[in-house]
C-alpha positions as semicolon CSV with decimal commas, in nm:
position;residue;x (nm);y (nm);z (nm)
1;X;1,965;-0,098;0,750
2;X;1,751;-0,465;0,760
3;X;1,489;-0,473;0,960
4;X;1,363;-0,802;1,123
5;X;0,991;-0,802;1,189
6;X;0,685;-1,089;1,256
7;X;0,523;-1,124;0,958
8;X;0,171;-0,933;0,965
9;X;-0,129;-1,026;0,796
10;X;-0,219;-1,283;0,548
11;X;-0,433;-1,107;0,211
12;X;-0,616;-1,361;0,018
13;X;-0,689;-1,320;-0,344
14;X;-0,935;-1,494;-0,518
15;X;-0,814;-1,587;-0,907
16;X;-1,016;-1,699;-1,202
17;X;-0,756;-1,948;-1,178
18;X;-0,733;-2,059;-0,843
19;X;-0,654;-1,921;-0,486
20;X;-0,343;-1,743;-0,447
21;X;-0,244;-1,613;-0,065
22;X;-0,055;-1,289;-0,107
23;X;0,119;-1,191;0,164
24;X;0,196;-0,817;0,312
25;X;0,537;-0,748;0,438
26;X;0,683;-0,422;0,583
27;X;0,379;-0,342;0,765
28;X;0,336;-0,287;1,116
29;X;0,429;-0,628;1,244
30;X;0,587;-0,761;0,931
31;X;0,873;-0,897;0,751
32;X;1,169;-0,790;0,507
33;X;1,347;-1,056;0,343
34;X;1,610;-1,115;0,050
35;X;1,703;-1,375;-0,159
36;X;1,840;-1,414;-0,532
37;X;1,530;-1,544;-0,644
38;X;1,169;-1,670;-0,532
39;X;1,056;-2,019;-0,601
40;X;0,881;-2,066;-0,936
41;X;1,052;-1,739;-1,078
42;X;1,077;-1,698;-1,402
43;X;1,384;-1,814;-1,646
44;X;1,298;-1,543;-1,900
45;X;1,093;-1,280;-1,678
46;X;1,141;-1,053;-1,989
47;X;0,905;-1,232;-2,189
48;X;0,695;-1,277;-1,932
49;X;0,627;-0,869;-1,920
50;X;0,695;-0,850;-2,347
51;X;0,304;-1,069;-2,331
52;X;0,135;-0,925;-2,039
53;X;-0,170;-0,688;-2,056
54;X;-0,290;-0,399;-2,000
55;X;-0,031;-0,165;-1,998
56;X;-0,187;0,177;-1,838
57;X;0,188;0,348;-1,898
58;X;0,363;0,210;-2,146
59;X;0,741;0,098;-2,154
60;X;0,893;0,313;-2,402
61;X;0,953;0,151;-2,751
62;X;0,711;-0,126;-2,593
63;X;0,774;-0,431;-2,413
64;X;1,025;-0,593;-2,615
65;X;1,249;-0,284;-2,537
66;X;1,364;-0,431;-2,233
67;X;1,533;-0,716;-2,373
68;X;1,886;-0,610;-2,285
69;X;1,810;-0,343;-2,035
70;X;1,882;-0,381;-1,641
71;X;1,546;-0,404;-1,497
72;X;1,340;-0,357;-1,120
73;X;0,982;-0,505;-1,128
74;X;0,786;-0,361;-0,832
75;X;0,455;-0,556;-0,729
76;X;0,263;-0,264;-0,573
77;X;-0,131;-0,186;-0,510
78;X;-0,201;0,207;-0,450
79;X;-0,388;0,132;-0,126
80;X;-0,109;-0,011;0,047
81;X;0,104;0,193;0,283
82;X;0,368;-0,048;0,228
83;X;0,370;0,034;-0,156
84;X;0,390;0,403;-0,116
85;X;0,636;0,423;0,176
86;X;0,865;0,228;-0,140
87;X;0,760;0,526;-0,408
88;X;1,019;0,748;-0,318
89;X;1,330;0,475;-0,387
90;X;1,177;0,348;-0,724
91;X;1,169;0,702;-0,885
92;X;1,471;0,785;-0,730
93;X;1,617;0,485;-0,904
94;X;1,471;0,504;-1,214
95;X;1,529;0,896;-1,229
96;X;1,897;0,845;-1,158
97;X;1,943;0,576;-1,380
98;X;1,750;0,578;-1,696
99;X;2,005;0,671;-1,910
100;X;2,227;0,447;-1,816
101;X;1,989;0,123;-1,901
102;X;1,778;0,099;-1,623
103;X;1,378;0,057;-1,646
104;X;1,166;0,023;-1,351
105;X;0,833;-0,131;-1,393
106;X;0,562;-0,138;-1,159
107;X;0,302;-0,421;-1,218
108;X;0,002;-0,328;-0,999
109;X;-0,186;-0,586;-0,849
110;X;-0,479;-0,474;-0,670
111;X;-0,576;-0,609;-0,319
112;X;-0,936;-0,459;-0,287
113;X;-1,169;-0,437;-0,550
114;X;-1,184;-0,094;-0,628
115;X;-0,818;-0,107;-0,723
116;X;-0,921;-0,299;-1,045
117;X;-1,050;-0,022;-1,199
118;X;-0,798;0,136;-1,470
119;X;-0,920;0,479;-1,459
120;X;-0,881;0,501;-1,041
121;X;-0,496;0,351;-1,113
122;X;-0,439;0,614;-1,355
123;X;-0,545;0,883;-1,154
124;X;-0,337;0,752;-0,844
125;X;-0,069;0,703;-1,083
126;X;-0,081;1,038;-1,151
127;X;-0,172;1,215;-0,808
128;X;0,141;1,004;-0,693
129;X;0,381;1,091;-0,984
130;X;0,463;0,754;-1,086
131;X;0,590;0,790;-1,434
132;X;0,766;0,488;-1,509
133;X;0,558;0,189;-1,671
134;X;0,284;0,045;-1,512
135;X;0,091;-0,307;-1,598
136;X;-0,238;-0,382;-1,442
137;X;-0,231;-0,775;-1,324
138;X;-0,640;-0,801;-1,215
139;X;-0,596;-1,178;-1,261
140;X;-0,225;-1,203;-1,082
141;X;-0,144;-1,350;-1,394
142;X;0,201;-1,168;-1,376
143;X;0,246;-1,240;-1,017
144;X;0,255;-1,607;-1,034
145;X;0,400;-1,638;-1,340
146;X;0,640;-1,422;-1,114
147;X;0,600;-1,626;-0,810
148;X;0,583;-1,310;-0,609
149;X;0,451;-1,392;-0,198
150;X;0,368;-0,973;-0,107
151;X;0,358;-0,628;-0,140
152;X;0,581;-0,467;-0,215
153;X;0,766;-0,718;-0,391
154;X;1,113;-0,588;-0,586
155;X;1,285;-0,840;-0,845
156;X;1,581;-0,730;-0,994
157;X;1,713;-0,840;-1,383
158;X;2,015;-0,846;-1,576
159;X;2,015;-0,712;-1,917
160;X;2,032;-1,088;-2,000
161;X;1,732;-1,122;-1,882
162;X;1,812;-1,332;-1,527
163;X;1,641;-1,275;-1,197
164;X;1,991;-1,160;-0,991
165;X;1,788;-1,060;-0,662
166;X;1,438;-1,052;-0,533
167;X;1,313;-0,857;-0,200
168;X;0,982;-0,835;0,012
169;X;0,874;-0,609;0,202
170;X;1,012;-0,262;0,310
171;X;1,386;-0,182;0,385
172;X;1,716;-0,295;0,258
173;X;1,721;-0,009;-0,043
174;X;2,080;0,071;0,018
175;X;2,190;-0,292;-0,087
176;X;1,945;-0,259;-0,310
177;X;2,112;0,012;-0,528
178;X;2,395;-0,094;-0,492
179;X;2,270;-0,425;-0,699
180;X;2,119;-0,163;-0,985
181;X;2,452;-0,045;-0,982
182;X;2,635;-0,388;-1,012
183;X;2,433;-0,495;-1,311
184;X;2,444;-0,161;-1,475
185;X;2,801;-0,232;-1,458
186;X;2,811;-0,564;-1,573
187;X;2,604;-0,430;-1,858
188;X;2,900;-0,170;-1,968
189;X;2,675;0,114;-1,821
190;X;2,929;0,342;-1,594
191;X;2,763;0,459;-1,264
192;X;3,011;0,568;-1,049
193;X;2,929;0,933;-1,240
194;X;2,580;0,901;-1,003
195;X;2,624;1,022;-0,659
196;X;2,441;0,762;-0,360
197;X;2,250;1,057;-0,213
198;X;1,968;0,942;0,083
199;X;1,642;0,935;0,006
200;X;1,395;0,999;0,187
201;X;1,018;1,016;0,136
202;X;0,825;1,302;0,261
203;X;0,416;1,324;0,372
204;X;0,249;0,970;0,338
205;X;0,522;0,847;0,155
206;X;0,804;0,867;0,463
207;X;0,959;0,574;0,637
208;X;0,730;0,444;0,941
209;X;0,842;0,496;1,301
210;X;0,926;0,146;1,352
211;X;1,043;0,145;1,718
212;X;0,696;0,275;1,802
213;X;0,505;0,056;1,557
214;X;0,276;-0,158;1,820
215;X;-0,043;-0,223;1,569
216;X;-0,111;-0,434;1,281
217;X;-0,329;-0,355;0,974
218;X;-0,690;-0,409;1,072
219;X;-0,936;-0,466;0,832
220;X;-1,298;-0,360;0,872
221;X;-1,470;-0,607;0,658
222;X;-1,647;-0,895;0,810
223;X;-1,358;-1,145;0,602
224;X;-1,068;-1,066;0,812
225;X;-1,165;-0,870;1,096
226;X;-1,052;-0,901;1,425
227;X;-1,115;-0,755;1,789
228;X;-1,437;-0,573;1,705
229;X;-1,577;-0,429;2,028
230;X;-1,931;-0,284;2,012
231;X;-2,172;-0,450;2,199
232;X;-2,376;-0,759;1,995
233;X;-2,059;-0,815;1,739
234;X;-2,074;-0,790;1,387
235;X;-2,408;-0,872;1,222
236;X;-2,312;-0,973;0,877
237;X;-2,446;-0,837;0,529
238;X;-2,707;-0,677;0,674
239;X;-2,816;-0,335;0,808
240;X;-2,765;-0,261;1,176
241;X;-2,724;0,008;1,444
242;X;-2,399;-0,017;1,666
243;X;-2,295;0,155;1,964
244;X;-1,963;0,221;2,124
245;X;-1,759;0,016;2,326
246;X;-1,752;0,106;2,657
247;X;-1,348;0,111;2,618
248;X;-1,098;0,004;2,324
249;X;-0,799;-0,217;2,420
250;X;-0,504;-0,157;2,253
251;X;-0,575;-0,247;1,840
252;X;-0,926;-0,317;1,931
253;X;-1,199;-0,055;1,702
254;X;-1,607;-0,052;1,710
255;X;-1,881;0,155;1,510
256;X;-2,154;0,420;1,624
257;X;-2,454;0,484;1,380
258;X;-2,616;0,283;1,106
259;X;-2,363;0,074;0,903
260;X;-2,338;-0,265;0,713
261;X;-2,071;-0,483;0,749
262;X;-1,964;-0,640;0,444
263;X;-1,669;-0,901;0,346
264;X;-1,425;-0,622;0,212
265;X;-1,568;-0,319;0,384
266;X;-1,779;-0,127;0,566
267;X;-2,060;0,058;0,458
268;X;-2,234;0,404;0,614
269;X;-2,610;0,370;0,614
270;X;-2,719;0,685;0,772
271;X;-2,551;1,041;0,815
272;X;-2,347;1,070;1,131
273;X;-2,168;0,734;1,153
274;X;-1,802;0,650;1,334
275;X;-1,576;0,468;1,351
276;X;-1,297;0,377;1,639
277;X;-0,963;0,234;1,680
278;X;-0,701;0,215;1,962
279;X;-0,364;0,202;1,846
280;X;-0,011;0,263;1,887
281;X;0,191;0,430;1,583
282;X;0,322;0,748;1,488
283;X;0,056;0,740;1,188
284;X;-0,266;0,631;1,152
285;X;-0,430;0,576;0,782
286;X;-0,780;0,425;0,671
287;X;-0,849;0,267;0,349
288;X;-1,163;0,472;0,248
289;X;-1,388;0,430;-0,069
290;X;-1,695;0,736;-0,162
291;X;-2,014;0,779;-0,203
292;X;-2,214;0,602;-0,523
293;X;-2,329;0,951;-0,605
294;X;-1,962;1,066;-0,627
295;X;-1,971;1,396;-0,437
296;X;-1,705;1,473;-0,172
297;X;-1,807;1,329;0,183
298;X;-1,696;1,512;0,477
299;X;-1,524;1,335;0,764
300;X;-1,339;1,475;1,115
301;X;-1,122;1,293;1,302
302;X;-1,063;1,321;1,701
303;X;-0,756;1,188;1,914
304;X;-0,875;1,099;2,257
305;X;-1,161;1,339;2,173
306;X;-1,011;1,595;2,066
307;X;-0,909;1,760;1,767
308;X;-0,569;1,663;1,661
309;X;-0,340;1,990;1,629
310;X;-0,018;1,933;1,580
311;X;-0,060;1,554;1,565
312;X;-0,298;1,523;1,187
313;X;-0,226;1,353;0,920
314;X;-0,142;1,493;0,526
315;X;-0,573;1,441;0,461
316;X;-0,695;1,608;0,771
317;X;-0,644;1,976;0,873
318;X;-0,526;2,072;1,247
319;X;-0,902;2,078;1,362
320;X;-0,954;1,735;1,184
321;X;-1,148;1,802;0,937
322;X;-1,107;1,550;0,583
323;X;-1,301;1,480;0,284
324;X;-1,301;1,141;0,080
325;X;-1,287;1,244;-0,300
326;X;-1,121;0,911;-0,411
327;X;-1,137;0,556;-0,324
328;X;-0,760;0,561;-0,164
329;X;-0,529;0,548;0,183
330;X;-0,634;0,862;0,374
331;X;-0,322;0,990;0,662
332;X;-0,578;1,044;0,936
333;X;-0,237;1,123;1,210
334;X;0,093;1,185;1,223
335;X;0,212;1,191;1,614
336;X;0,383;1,489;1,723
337;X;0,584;1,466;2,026
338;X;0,615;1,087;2,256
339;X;0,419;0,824;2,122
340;X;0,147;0,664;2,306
341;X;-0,151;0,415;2,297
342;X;-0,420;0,655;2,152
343;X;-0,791;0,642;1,982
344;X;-0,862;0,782;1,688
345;X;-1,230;0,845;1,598
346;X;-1,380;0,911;1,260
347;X;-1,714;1,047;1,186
348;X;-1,872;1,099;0,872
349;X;-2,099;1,337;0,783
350;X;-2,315;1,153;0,562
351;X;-2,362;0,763;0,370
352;X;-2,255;0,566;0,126
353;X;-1,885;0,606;0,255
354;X;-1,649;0,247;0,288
355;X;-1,390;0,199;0,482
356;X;-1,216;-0,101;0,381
357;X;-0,873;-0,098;0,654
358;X;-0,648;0,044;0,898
359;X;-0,297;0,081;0,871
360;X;0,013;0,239;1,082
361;X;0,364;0,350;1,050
């Protein structure tokens, strides 16, 4: 089923060789499009992947393998609930259709800075079983050769190598296999031996709630943040003690405690910090980085304070309690029962945390 949504927030990233404005689609308030082809794709996107670098999962009989092979290049960056919610579909796809000629590919290009890291990849990689290959594009160099505009971005190639269809943004995965299917077909591959079974994703990874999506990704760094509440504003780059807001509008968040507000993220400068957002979703998620000294940090989340039940997310318990071991998207609700404008409160139990971004479905 297509979805037609406003399109959501604008992500910049800054390149060694230039600026290049990558867009998020599929998210709260967002967009899915479709289209044979981007401007400034690639003729030969084949090659394009045969010298790119590094690959943290390799293609199987390396890159120049897929010359001939039907092929779906996913633009993804393991923070993004827009990139997981599309998980489920790409493994599906390649596990259904591997032997047939198919290769997905994922080339991860990270949006905040602790995505650059190979070793944090690999273990989300793994933690999310994503076992087809993966390329690590720190530079975007692969994306604009691509001309890709957002995550997640799907392009889809013919085993002679020709773009044949390119989507943004969530949705429209039906049609979508039944392209794989077409150029399988046109390949001499025979799919009609593979049932179309649904899939669905399950935890983090299910579809959002989109009739009762009313809030945007919010980010919590000084760069791009918008409707902060507590009293004085946001000092920037610099320690400082915050209080709550005497009330939250809807999408509107503020801090309690010792924190310093930097460009990407937040930063916890004393034990006992929180952290508040009104919103109107199904699920709630925050984009939370650890402690330098890499032990776990406790956190417990509140709705309308009180503990959620029924209503918490996959990294929180039915009291609320969490604890950040990785730098990644934490589930912090999951809505059970009518939807309504709520406020979710985090508190951690001690500093050094980051939060870097809400998100909804």
């Amino acid at each position: 089923m297509t979805k037609t949504r406003s399109i959501g927030f604008i992500a910049t990233a800054l390149l060694t060789a230039g600026v290049t404005t990558a867009v998020c689609f599929g998210d709260a308030l967002s967009l899915t499009s479709a289209r044979s082809a981007p401007i400034g794709a690639p003729s030969r996107p084949t090659d394009v992947l045969q010298n790119a670098k590094p690959w943290l999962t390799e293609v199987p009989g390396g890159p120049q393998s897929l010359r001939g092979k039907v092929v779906v290049v996913n633009f993804w960056t393991y923070s993004c609930i827009n990139s997981l919610r599309a998980l489920p579909y790409l493994r599906a796809w390649q596990e259904r259709y591997g032997d047939k000629g198919l290769v997905v590919v994922g080339v991860h290009a990270p949006e905040f800075q602790f995505e650059h890291d190979a070793a944090k990849v690999r273990l989300a990689t793994s933690q999310l079983a994503v076992r087809y290959p993966n390329l690590q594009d720190n530079d975007y160099a692969v994306w604009q050769d691509f001309g890709n505009e957002g995550w997640p971005g799907f392009y889809f190639i013919d085993a002679k190598g020709r773009v044949r269809g390119y989507r943004i943004g969530e949705g429209n995965y039906a049609d979508s296999e039944q392209l794989i299917r077409k150029l399988l077909a046109e390949a001499g591959h025979d799919p009609s031996d593979v049932p179309v079974t649904p899939i669905t994703g399950t935890g983090i990874e299910a579809q959002a709630d989109w009739s009762n999506l009313g809030s945007p990704e919010a980010y919590v760094g000084y760069a791009k943040a918008v409707n902060f509440r507590s009293p004085g504003g946001i000092r920037k780059d610099a320690s400082a003690r915050y209080a709550s807001a005497a009330s939250l509008p809807l999408n509107g968040w503020d801090l309690a405690g010792a924190w310093t507000v930097g460009r990407e993220f937040t930063t916890l400068d004393e034990s006992l910090g929180a952290l508040r957002f009104r919103f109107h979703a199904r699920d709630a998620h925050l984009v939370i980085g650890g402690a330098p000294d890499g032990r776990p940090v406790r956190f417990r989340v509140t709705i309308d304070g009180a503990a959620p039940g029924a209503s918490h997310g996959t990294d929180v318990d039915a009291d609320g309690w969490g604890e950040v071991r990785e730098d990644r998207l934490y589930q912090l609700v999951r809505q059970a029962g009518v939807i309504r404008d709520r406020t979710v409160t985090i508190e951690f139990s001690r500093p050094g945390v980051r939060a870097y971004s809400f998100t909804f479905g």
